mmCIF file of C-alpha atoms in Angstrom:
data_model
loop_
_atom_site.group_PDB
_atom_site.id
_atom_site.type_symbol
_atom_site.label_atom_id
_atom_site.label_comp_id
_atom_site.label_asym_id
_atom_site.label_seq_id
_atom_site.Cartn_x
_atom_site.Cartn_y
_atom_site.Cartn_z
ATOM 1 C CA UNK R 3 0.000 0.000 0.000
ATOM 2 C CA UNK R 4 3.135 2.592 0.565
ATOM 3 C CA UNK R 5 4.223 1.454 -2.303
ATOM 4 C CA UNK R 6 1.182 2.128 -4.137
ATOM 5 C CA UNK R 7 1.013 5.637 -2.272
ATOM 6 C CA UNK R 8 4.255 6.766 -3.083
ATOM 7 C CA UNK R 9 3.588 5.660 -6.902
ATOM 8 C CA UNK R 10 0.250 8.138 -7.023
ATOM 9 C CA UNK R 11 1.760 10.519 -5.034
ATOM 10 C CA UNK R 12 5.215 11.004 -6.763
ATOM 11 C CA UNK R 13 4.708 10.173 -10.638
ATOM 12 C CA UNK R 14 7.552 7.595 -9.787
ATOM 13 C CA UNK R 15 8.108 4.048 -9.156
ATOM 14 C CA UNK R 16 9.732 4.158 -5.928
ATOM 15 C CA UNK R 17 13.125 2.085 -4.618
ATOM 16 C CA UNK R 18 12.155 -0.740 -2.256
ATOM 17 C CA UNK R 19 14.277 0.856 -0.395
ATOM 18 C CA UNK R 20 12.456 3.705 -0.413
ATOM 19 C CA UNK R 21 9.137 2.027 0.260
ATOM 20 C CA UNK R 22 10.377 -0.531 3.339
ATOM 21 C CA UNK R 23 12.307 2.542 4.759
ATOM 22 C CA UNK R 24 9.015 4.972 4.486
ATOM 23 C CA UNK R 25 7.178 1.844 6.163
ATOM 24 C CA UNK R 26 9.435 1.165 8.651
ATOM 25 C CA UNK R 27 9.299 5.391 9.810
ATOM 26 C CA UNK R 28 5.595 6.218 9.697
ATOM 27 C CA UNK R 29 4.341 2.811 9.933
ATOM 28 C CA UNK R 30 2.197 2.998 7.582
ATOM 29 C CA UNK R 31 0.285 5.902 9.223
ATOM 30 C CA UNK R 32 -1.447 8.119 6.266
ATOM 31 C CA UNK R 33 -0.688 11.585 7.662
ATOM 32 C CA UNK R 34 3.320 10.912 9.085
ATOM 33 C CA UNK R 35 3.647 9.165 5.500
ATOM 34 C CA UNK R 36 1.914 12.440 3.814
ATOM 35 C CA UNK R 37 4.193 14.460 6.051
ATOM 36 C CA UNK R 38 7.298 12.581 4.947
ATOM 37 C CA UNK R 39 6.860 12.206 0.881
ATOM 38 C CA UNK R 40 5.945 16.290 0.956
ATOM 39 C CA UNK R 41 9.579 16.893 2.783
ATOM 40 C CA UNK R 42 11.162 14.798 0.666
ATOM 41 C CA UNK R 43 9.495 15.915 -2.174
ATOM 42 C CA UNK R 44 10.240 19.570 -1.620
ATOM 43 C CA UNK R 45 14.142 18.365 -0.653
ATOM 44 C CA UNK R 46 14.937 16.463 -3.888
ATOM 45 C CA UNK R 47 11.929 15.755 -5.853
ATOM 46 C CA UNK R 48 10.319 13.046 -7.264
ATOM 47 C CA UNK R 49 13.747 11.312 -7.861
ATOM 48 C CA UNK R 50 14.602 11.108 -4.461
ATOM 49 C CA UNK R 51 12.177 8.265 -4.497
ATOM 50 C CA UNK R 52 14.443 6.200 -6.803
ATOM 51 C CA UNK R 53 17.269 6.109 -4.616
ATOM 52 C CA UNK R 54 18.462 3.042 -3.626
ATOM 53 C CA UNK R 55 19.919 4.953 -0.257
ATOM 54 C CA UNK R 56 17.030 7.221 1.595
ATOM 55 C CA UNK R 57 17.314 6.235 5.037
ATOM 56 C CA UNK R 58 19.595 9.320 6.183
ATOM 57 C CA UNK R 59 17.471 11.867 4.445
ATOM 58 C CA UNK R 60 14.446 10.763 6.130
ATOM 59 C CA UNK R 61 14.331 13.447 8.591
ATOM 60 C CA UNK R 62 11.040 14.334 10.901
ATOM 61 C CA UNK R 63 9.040 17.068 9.361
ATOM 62 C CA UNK R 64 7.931 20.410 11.641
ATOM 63 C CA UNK R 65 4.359 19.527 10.805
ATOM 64 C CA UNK R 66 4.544 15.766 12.525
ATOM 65 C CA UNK R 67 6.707 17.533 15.111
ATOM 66 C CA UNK R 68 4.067 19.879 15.891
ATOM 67 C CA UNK R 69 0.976 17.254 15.285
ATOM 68 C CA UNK R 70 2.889 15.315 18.301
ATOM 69 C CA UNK R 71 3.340 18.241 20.220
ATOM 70 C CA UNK R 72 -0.477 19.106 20.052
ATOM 71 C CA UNK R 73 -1.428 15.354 21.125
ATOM 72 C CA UNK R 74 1.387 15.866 23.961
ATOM 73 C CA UNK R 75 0.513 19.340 25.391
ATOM 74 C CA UNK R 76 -2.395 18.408 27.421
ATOM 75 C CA UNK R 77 -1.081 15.553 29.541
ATOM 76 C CA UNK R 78 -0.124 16.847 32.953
ATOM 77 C CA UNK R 79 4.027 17.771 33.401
ATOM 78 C CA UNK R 80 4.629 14.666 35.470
ATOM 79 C CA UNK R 81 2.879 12.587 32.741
ATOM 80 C CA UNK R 82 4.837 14.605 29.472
ATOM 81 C CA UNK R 83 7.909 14.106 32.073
ATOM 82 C CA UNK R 84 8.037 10.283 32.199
ATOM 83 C CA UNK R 85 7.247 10.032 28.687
ATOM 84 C CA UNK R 86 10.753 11.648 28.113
ATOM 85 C CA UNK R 87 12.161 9.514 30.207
ATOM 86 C CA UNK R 88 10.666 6.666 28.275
ATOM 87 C CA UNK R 89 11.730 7.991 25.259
ATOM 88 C CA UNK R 90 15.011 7.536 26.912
ATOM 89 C CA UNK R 91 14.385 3.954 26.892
ATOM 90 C CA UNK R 92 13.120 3.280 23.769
ATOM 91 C CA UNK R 93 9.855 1.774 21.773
ATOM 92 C CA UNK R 94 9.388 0.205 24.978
ATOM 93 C CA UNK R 95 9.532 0.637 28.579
ATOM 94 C CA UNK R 96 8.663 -0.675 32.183
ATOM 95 C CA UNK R 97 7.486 0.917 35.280
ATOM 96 C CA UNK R 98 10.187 -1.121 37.400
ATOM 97 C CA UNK R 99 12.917 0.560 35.837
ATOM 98 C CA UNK R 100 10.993 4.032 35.341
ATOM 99 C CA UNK R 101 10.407 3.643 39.517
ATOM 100 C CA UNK R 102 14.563 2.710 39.863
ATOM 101 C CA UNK R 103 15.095 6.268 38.213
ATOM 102 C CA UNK R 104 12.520 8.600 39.449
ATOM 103 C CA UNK R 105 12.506 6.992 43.144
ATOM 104 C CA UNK R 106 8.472 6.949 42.772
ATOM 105 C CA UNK R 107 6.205 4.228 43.819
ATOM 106 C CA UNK R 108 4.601 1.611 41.050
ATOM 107 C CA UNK R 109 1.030 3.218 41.963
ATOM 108 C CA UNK R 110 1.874 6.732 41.542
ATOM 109 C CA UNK R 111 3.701 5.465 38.064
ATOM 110 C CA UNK R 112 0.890 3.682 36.567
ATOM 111 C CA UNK R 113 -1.547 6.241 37.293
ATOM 112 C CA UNK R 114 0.063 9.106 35.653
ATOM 113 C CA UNK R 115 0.650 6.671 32.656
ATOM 114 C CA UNK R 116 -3.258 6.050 32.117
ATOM 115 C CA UNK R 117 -3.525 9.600 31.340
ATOM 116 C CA UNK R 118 -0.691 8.407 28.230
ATOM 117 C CA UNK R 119 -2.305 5.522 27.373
ATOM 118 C CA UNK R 120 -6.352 7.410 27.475
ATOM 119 C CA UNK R 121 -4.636 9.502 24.839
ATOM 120 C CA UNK R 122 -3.297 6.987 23.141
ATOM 121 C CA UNK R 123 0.288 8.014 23.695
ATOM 122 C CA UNK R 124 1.346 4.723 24.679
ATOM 123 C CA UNK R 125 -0.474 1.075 25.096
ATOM 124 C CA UNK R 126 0.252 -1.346 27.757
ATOM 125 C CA UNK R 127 1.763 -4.683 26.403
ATOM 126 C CA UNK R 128 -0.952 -7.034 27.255
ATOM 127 C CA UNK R 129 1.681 -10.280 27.444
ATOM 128 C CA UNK R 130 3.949 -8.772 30.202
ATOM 129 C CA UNK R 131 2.509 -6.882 33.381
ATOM 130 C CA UNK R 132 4.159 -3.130 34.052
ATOM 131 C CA UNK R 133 5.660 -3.049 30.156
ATOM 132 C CA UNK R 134 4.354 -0.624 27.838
ATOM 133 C CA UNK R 135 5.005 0.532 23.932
ATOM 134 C CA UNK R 136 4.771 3.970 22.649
ATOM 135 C CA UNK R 137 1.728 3.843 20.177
ATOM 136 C CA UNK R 138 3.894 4.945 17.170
ATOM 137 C CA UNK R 139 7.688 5.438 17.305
ATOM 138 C CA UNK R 140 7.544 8.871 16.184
ATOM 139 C CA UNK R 141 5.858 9.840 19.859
ATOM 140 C CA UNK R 142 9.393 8.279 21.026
ATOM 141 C CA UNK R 143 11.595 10.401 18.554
ATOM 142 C CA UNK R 144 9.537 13.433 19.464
ATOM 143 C CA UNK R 145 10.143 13.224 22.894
ATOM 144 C CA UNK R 146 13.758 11.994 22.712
ATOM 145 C CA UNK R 147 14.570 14.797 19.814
ATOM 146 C CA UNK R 148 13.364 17.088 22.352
ATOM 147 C CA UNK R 149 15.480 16.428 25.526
ATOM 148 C CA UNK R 150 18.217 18.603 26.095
ATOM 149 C CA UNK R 151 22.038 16.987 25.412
ATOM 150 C CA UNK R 152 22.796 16.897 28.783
ATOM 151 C CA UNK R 153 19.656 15.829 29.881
ATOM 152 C CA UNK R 154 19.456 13.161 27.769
ATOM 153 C CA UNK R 155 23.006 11.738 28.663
ATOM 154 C CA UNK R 156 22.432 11.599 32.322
ATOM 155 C CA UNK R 157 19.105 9.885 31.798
ATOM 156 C CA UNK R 158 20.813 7.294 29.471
ATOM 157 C CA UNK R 159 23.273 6.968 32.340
ATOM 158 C CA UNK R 160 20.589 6.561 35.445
ATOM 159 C CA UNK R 161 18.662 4.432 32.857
ATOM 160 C CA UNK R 162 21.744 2.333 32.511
ATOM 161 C CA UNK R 163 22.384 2.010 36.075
ATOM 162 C CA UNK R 164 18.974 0.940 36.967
ATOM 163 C CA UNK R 165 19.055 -1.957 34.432
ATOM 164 C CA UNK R 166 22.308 -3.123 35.733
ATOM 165 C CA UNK R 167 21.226 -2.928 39.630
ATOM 166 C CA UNK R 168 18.022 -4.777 38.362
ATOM 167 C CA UNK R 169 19.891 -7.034 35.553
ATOM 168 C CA UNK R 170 23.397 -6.653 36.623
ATOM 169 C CA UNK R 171 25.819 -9.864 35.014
ATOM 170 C CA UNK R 172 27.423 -9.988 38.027
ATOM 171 C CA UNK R 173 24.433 -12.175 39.174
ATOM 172 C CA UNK R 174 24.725 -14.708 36.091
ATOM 173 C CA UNK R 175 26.990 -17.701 35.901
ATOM 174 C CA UNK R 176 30.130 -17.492 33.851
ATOM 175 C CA UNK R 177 30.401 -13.609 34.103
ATOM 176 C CA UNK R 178 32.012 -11.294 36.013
ATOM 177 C CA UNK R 179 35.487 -10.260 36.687
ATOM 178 C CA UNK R 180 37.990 -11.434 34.090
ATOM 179 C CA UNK R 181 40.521 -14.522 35.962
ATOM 180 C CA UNK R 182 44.109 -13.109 36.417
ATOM 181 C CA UNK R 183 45.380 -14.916 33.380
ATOM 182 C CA UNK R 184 43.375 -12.979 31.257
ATOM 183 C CA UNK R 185 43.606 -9.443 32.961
ATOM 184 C CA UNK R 186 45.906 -6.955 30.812
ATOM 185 C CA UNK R 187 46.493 -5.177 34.388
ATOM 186 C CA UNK R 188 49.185 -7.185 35.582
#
């Protein structure tokens, strides 16, 4: 169907390429696909499309931006705040390690993220209890996009340091420090 899209749309016969890396960003969602075949239309033009390469130039337009950012602005701060911390995450995320990093209880957790998932934001995973999936991946590189450098780094780092206290390979057979033979110390 993208490929059929992008064939009406363009005047071209686009690149697989093209049409698996156009699915792949907007999911197949009419208006982020719209959105993405007018910037790159404007860009390069209808050749653009018969790249074999597109992936890098496949950049989020101001209008999804700001279609995000109008489905984003009413959630409460504390809601739109652990969203970005999600985003730190990825696609998906779970309360457990969102409660290592904020130091906040499960309860108070889950019920600012039913006012994400009531607007669709994000959907619990049904299969595993306290997991949940932004709704499209561009809500994820909205938020992310948006975080401040330094912000983002020292999330990625308390992120990281929650898995490992909750995941840590020091608890699983076979790792852990390196025997003396092996160390390049001394």
């Amino acid at each position: 169907e993208v490929a059929h899209f992008l064939a009406l749309t363009t005047g071209v016969r686009p690149a697989e390429s093209v049409v698996a890396a156009l699915h792949q960003h907007t999911e197949g969602n009419p208006f982020f696909l719209t959105e993405m075949v007018r910037l790159l239309m404007t860009e390069g033009g209808a050749a653009t499309f018969c790249m074999p390469q597109v992936e890098s130039r496949l950049a989020l337009p101001q209008s999804v931006r700001e279609a995000i950012g109008l489905r984003l602005h009413p959630l409460p701060p504390p809601c739109q705040h652990l969203l970005q911390l999600a985003s730190v995450m990825g696609r998906t995320f779970d309360v457990e390690t969102l409660a290592r990093v904020t130091d906040t209880a499960h309860a108070q957790l889950v019920h600012a993220l039913d006012r994400a998932v009531a607007a669709q934001i994000i959907t619990p995973i049904p299969a595993a209890a306290g997991q949940y999936r932004f709704a499209h991946m561009l809500f994820r590189d909205t938020l992310y996009a948006d975080l401040p450098t330094e912000q983002r780094l020292r999330w990625h780092r308390q992120v990281g340091e929650a898995l490992e206290e909750r995941w840590g390979y020091q608890d699983t057979p076979g790792y852990g420090p390196l025997p003396e033979a092996m160390s390049t110390t001394g």
